[in-house]
Tab-separated table of C-alpha atoms and ligand atoms in Angstrom:
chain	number	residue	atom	x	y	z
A	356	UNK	CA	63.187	88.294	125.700
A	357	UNK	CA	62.969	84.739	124.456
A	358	UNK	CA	66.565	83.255	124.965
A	359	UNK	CA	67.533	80.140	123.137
A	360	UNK	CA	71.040	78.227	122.867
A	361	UNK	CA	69.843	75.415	120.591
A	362	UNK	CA	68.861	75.182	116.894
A	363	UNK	CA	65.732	73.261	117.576
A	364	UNK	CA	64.456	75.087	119.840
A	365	UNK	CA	64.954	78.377	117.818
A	366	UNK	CA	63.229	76.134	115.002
A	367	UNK	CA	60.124	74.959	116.775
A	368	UNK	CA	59.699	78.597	117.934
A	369	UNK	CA	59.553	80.073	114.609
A	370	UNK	CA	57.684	77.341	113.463
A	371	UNK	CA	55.158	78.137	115.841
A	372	UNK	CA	54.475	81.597	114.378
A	373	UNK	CA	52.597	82.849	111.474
A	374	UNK	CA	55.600	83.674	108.931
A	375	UNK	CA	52.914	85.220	106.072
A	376	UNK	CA	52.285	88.037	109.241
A	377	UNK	CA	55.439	87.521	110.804
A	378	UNK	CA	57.984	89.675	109.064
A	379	UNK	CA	61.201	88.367	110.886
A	380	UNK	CA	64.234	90.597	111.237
A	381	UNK	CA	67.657	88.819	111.841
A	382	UNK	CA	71.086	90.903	113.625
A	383	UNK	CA	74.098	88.210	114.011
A	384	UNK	CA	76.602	89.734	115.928
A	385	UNK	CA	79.441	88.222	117.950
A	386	UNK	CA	78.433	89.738	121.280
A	387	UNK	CA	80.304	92.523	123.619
A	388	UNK	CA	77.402	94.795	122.690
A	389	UNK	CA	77.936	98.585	122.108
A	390	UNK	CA	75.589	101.383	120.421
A	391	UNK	CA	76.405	100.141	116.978
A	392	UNK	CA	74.392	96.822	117.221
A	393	UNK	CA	71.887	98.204	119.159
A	394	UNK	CA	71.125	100.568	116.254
A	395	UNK	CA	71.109	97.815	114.118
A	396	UNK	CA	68.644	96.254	116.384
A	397	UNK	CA	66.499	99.530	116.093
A	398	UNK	CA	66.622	99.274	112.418
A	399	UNK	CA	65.296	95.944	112.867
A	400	UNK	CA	62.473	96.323	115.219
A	401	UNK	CA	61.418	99.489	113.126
A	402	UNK	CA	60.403	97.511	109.960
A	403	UNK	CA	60.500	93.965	111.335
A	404	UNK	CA	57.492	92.503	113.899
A	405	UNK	CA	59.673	90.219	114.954
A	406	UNK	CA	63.324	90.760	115.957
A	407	UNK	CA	66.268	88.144	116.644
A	408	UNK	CA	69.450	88.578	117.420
A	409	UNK	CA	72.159	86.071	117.651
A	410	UNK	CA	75.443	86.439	119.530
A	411	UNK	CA	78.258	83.859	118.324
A	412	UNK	CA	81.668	84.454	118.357
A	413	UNK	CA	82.143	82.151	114.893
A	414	UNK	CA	85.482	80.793	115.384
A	415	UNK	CA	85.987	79.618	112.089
A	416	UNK	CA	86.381	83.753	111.023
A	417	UNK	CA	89.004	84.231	112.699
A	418	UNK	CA	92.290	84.127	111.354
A	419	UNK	CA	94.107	84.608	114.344
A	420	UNK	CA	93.973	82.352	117.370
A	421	UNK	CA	95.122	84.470	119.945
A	422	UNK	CA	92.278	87.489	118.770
A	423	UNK	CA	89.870	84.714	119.101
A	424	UNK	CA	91.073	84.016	123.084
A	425	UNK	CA	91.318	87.868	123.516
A	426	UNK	CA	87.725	88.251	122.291
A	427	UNK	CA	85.625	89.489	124.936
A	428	UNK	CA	82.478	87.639	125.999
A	429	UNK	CA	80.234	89.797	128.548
A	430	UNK	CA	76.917	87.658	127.900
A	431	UNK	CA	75.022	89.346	130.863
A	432	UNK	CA	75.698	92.375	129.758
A	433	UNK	CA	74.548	91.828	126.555
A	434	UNK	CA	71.785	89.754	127.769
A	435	UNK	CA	70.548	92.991	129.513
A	436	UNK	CA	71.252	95.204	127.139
A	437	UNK	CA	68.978	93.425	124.989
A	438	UNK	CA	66.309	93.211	127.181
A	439	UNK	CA	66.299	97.037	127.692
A	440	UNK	CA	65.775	97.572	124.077
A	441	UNK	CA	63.622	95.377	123.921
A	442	UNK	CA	64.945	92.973	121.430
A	443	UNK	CA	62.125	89.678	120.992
A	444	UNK	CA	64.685	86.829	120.627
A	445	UNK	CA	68.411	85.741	121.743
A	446	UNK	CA	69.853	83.217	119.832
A	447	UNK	CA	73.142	82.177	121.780
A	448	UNK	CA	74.568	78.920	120.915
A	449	UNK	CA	77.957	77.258	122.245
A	450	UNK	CA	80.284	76.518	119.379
A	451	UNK	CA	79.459	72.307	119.606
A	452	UNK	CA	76.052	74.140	118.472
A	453	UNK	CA	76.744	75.260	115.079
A	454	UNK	CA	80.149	72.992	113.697
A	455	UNK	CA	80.370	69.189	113.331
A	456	UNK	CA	83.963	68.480	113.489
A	457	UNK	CA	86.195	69.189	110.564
A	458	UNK	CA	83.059	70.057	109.024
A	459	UNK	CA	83.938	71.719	105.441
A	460	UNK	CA	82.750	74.756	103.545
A	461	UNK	CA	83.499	75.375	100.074
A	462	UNK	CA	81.681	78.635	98.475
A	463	UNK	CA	84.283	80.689	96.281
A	464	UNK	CA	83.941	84.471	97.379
A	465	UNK	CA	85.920	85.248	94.631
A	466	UNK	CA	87.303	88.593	94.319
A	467	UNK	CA	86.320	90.514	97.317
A	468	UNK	CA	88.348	87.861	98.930
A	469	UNK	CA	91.380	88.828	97.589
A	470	UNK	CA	91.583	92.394	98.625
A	471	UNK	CA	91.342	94.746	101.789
A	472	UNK	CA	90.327	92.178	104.295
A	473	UNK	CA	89.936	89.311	102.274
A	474	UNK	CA	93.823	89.201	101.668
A	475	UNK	CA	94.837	90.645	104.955
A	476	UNK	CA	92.681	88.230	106.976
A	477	UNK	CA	93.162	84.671	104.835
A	478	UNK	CA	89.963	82.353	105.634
A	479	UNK	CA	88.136	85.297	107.545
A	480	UNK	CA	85.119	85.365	104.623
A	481	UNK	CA	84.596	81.876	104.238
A	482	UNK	CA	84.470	81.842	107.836
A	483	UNK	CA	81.848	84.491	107.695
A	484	UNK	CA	79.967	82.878	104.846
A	485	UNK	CA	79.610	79.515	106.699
A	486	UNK	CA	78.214	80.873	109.526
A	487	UNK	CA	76.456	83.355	108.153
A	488	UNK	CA	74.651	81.082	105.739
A	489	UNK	CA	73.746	78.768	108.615
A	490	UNK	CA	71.591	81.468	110.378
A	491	UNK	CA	70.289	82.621	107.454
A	492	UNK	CA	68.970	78.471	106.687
A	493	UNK	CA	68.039	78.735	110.207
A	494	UNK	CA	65.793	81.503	110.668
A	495	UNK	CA	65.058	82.269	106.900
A	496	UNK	CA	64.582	86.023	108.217
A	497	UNK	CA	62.979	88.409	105.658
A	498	UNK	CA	65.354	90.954	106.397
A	499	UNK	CA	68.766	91.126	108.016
A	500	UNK	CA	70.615	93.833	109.179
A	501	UNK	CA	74.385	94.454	109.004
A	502	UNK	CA	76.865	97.582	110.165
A	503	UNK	CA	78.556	99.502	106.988
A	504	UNK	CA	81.603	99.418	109.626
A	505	UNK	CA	82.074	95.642	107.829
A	506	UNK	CA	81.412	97.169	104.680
A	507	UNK	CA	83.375	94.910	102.926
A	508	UNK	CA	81.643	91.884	105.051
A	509	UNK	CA	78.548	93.280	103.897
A	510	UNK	CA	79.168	92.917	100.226
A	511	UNK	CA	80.120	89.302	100.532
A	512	UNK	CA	76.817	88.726	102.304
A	513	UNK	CA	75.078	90.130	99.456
A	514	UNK	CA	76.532	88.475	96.961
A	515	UNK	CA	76.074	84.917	98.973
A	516	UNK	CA	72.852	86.167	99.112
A	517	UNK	CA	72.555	86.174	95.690
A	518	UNK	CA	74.250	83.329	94.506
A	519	UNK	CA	72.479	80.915	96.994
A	520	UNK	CA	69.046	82.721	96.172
A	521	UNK	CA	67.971	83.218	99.045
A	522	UNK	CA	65.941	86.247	98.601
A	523	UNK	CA	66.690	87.923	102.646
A	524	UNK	CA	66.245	91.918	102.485
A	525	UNK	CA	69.981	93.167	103.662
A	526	UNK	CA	70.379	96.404	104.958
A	527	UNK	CA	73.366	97.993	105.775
A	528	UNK	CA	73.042	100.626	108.679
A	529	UNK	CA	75.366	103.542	109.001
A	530	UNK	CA	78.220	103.848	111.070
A	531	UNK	CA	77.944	104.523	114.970
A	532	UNK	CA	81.316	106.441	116.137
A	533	UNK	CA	82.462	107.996	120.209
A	534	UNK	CA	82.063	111.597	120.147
A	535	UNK	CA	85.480	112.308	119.152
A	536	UNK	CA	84.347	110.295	115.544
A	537	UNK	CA	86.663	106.780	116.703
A	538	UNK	CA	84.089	103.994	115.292
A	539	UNK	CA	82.467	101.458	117.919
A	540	UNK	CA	83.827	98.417	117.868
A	541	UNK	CA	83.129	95.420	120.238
A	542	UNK	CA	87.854	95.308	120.073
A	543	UNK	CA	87.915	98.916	121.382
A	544	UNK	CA	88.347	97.792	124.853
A	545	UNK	CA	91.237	95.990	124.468
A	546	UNK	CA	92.873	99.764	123.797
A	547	UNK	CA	94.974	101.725	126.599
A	548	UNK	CA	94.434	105.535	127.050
A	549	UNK	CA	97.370	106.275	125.202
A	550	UNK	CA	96.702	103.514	121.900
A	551	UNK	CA	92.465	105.540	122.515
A	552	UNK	CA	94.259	108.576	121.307
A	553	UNK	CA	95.902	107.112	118.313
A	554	UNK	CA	93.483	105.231	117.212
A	555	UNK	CA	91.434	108.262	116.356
A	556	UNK	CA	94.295	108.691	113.602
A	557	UNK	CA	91.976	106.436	111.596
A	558	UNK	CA	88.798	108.459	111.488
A	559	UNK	CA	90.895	111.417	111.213
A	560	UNK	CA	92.531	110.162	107.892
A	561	UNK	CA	89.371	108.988	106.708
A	562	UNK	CA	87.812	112.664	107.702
A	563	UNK	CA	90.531	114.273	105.531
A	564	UNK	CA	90.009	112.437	102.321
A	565	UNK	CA	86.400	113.183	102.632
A	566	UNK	CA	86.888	116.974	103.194
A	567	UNK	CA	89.568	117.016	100.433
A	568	UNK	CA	87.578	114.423	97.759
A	569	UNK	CA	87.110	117.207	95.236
A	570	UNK	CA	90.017	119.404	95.441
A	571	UNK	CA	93.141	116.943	95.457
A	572	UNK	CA	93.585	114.127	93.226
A	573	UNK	CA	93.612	110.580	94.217
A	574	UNK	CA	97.867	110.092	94.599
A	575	UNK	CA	97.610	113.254	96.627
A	576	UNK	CA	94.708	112.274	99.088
A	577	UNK	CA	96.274	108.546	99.351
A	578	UNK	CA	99.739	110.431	100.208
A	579	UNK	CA	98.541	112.618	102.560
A	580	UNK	CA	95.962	110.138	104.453
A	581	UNK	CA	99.114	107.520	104.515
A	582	UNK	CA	101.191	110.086	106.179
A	583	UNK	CA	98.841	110.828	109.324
A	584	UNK	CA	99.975	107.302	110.153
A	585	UNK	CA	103.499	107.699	109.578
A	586	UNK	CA	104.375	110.022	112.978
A	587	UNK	CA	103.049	107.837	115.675
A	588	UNK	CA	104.546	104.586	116.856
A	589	UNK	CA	102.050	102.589	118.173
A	590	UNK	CA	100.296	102.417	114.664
A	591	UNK	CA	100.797	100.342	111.811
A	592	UNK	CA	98.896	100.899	108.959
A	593	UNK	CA	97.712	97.481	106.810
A	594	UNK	CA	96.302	99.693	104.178
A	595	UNK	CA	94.731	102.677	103.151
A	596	UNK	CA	92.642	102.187	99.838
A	597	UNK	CA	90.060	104.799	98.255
A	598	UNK	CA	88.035	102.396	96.094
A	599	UNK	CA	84.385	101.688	93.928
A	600	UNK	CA	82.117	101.046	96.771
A	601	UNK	CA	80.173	98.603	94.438
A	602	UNK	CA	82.873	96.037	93.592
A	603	UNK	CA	85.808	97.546	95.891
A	604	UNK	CA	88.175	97.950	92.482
A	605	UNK	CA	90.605	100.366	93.466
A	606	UNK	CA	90.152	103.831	91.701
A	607	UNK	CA	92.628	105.058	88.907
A	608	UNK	CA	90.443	108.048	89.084
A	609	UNK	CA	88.027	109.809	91.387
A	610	UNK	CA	84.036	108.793	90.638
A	611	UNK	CA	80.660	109.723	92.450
A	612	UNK	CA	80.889	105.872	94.153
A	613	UNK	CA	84.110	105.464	96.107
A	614	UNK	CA	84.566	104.639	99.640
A	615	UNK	CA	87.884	105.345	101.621
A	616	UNK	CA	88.956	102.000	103.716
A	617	UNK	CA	91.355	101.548	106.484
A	618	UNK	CA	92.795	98.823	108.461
A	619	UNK	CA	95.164	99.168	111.141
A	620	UNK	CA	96.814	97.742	114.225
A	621	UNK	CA	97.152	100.056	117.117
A	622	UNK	CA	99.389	98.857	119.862
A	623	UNK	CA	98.229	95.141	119.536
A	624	UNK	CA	94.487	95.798	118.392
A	625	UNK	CA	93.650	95.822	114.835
A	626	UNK	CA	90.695	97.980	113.949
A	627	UNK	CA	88.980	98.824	110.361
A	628	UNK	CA	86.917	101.999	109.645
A	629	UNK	CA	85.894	103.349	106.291
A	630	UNK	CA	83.820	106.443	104.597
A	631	UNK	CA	81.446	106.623	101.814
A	632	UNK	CA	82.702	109.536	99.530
A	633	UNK	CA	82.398	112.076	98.732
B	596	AMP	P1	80.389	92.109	115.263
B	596	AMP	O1	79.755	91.774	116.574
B	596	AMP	O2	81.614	92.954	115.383
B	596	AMP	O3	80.560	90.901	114.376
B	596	AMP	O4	79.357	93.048	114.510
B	596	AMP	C1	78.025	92.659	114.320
B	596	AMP	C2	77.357	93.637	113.396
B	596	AMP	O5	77.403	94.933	113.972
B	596	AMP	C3	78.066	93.738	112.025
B	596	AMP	O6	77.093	93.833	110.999
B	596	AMP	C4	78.858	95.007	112.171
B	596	AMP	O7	79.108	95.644	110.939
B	596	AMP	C5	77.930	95.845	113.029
B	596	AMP	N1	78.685	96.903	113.697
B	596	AMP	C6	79.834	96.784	114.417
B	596	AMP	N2	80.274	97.988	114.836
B	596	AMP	C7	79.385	98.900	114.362
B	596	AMP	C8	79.290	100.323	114.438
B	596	AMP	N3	80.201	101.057	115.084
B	596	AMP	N4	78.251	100.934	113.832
B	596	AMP	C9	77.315	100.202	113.165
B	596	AMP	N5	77.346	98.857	113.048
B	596	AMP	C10	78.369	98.216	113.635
């Protein structure tokens, strides 16, 4: 695997290729790999000839200083991990890198930044957007893959995509859970056996409203998901929303294109999950 820390020399190696032949697939992740990015890698290197991922934990997302210290950072891990799946190219820059200082950023997410995550995390998308859009400038991949676990991440990305015309191929790749159903997420570590157990309260939820989408109405599946949450101590629920999974509206009324999205501290970890229903 081709490892590179600096924008030029991630340039002068894609220059050096034939793009017309070249299909180039792009994963950014922040690192502290688990099965979920490698399958996104695997969706990549299925329909791509050429596959790059980048691990960058983007401060500028994070809304939170002390998540950002807590983040966890096991580069030779990942490095390997990489390697045995075979992945073509690491981009891994330091943050010096990627930000000038005080550089600005000004694109207007609109909307989808002022629900779900966008209002609990202020600052989080155009974090996401900046540094999102500077990969995409730099590696102009034809396709780029994303996890529907950041589903709502995912629909910003498209819609940057599309008002920046940039014309990359986004796919969004389904969600890899434990065995139990708890989603993988790179923050999972950070949970004790006892805060494990609980946090399975948020696939569980999800789980119900799924099994339940036809026969109760919306107050009663929102009711009954929001009280699996209520019993246990170490959670605290941010919010619980059954929504269009095009524009993320909330419903007034059950359709054939909702999604059911949670977020949710446990102990000191906050986590997100969410199912397509129904
Ligand atoms: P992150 O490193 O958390 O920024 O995630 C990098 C990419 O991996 C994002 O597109 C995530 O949505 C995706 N991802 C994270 N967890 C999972 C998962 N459990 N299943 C599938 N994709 C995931």
């Amino acid at each position: 695997m081709k490892n590179f820390k600096t924008q030029s020399e991630l340039k002068s190696y894609l220059n050096s290729l034939n793009r017309e032949k070249v299909k180039v697939g792009l994963v950014p992740t922040m690192g502290a790999l688990h099965q979920g990015h490698l399958s996104l890698i695997e969706a990549s290197q299925k329909n791509c000839d050429l596959t790059i991922a980048s691990i960058f934990v983007n401060p500028t997302q994070f809304n939170n200083p002390d998540d950002l210290l807590k983040y966890p950072k096991p580069i030779e891990k990942d490095m390997e991990m990489l390697n045995e799946i075979g992945c073509d190219v690491l981009f891994h820059p330091d943050v010096d890198e990627m930000y000038q200082k005080n550089e600005g950023w000004n694109y207007q997410v609109g909307f989808l930044n002022t629900v779900l995550e966008g209002a609990f995390r202020p600052g989080h998308y155009e974090g996401v957007t900046q540094i999102v859009y500077k990969l995409f400038d730099l590696v102009k991949p034809d396709r780029a893959y994303f996890g529907q676990k950041d589903y709502q991440q995912f629909l910003v990305i498209s819609q940057m995509n599309q008002d920046f015309k940039m014309g990359i191929e986004l796919k969004a790749c389904p969600i890899v859970r434990e065995n139990d159903g708890l989603a993988m997420s790179s923050r999972n570590i950070h949970l004790n056996s006892q805060e494990r157990k609980s946090a399975l309260t948020l696939y569980q939820s999800l789980k119900f409203v799924r099994d339940n989408y036809q026969e109760l109405s919306l107050s009663e599946l929102l009711e009954k998901a929001q009280a699996f949450y209520q019993k246990d101590r170490l959670l605290n629920l941010e919010y619980f929303k059954i929504c269009d999974v095009n524009t993320l509206e909330e419903l007034n009324e059950k359709t054939a294109t909702a999604i059911a999205l949670v977020a949710c501290t446990v102990g000191q970890t906050r986590l997100i999950d969410n199912v397509i229903l129904p």
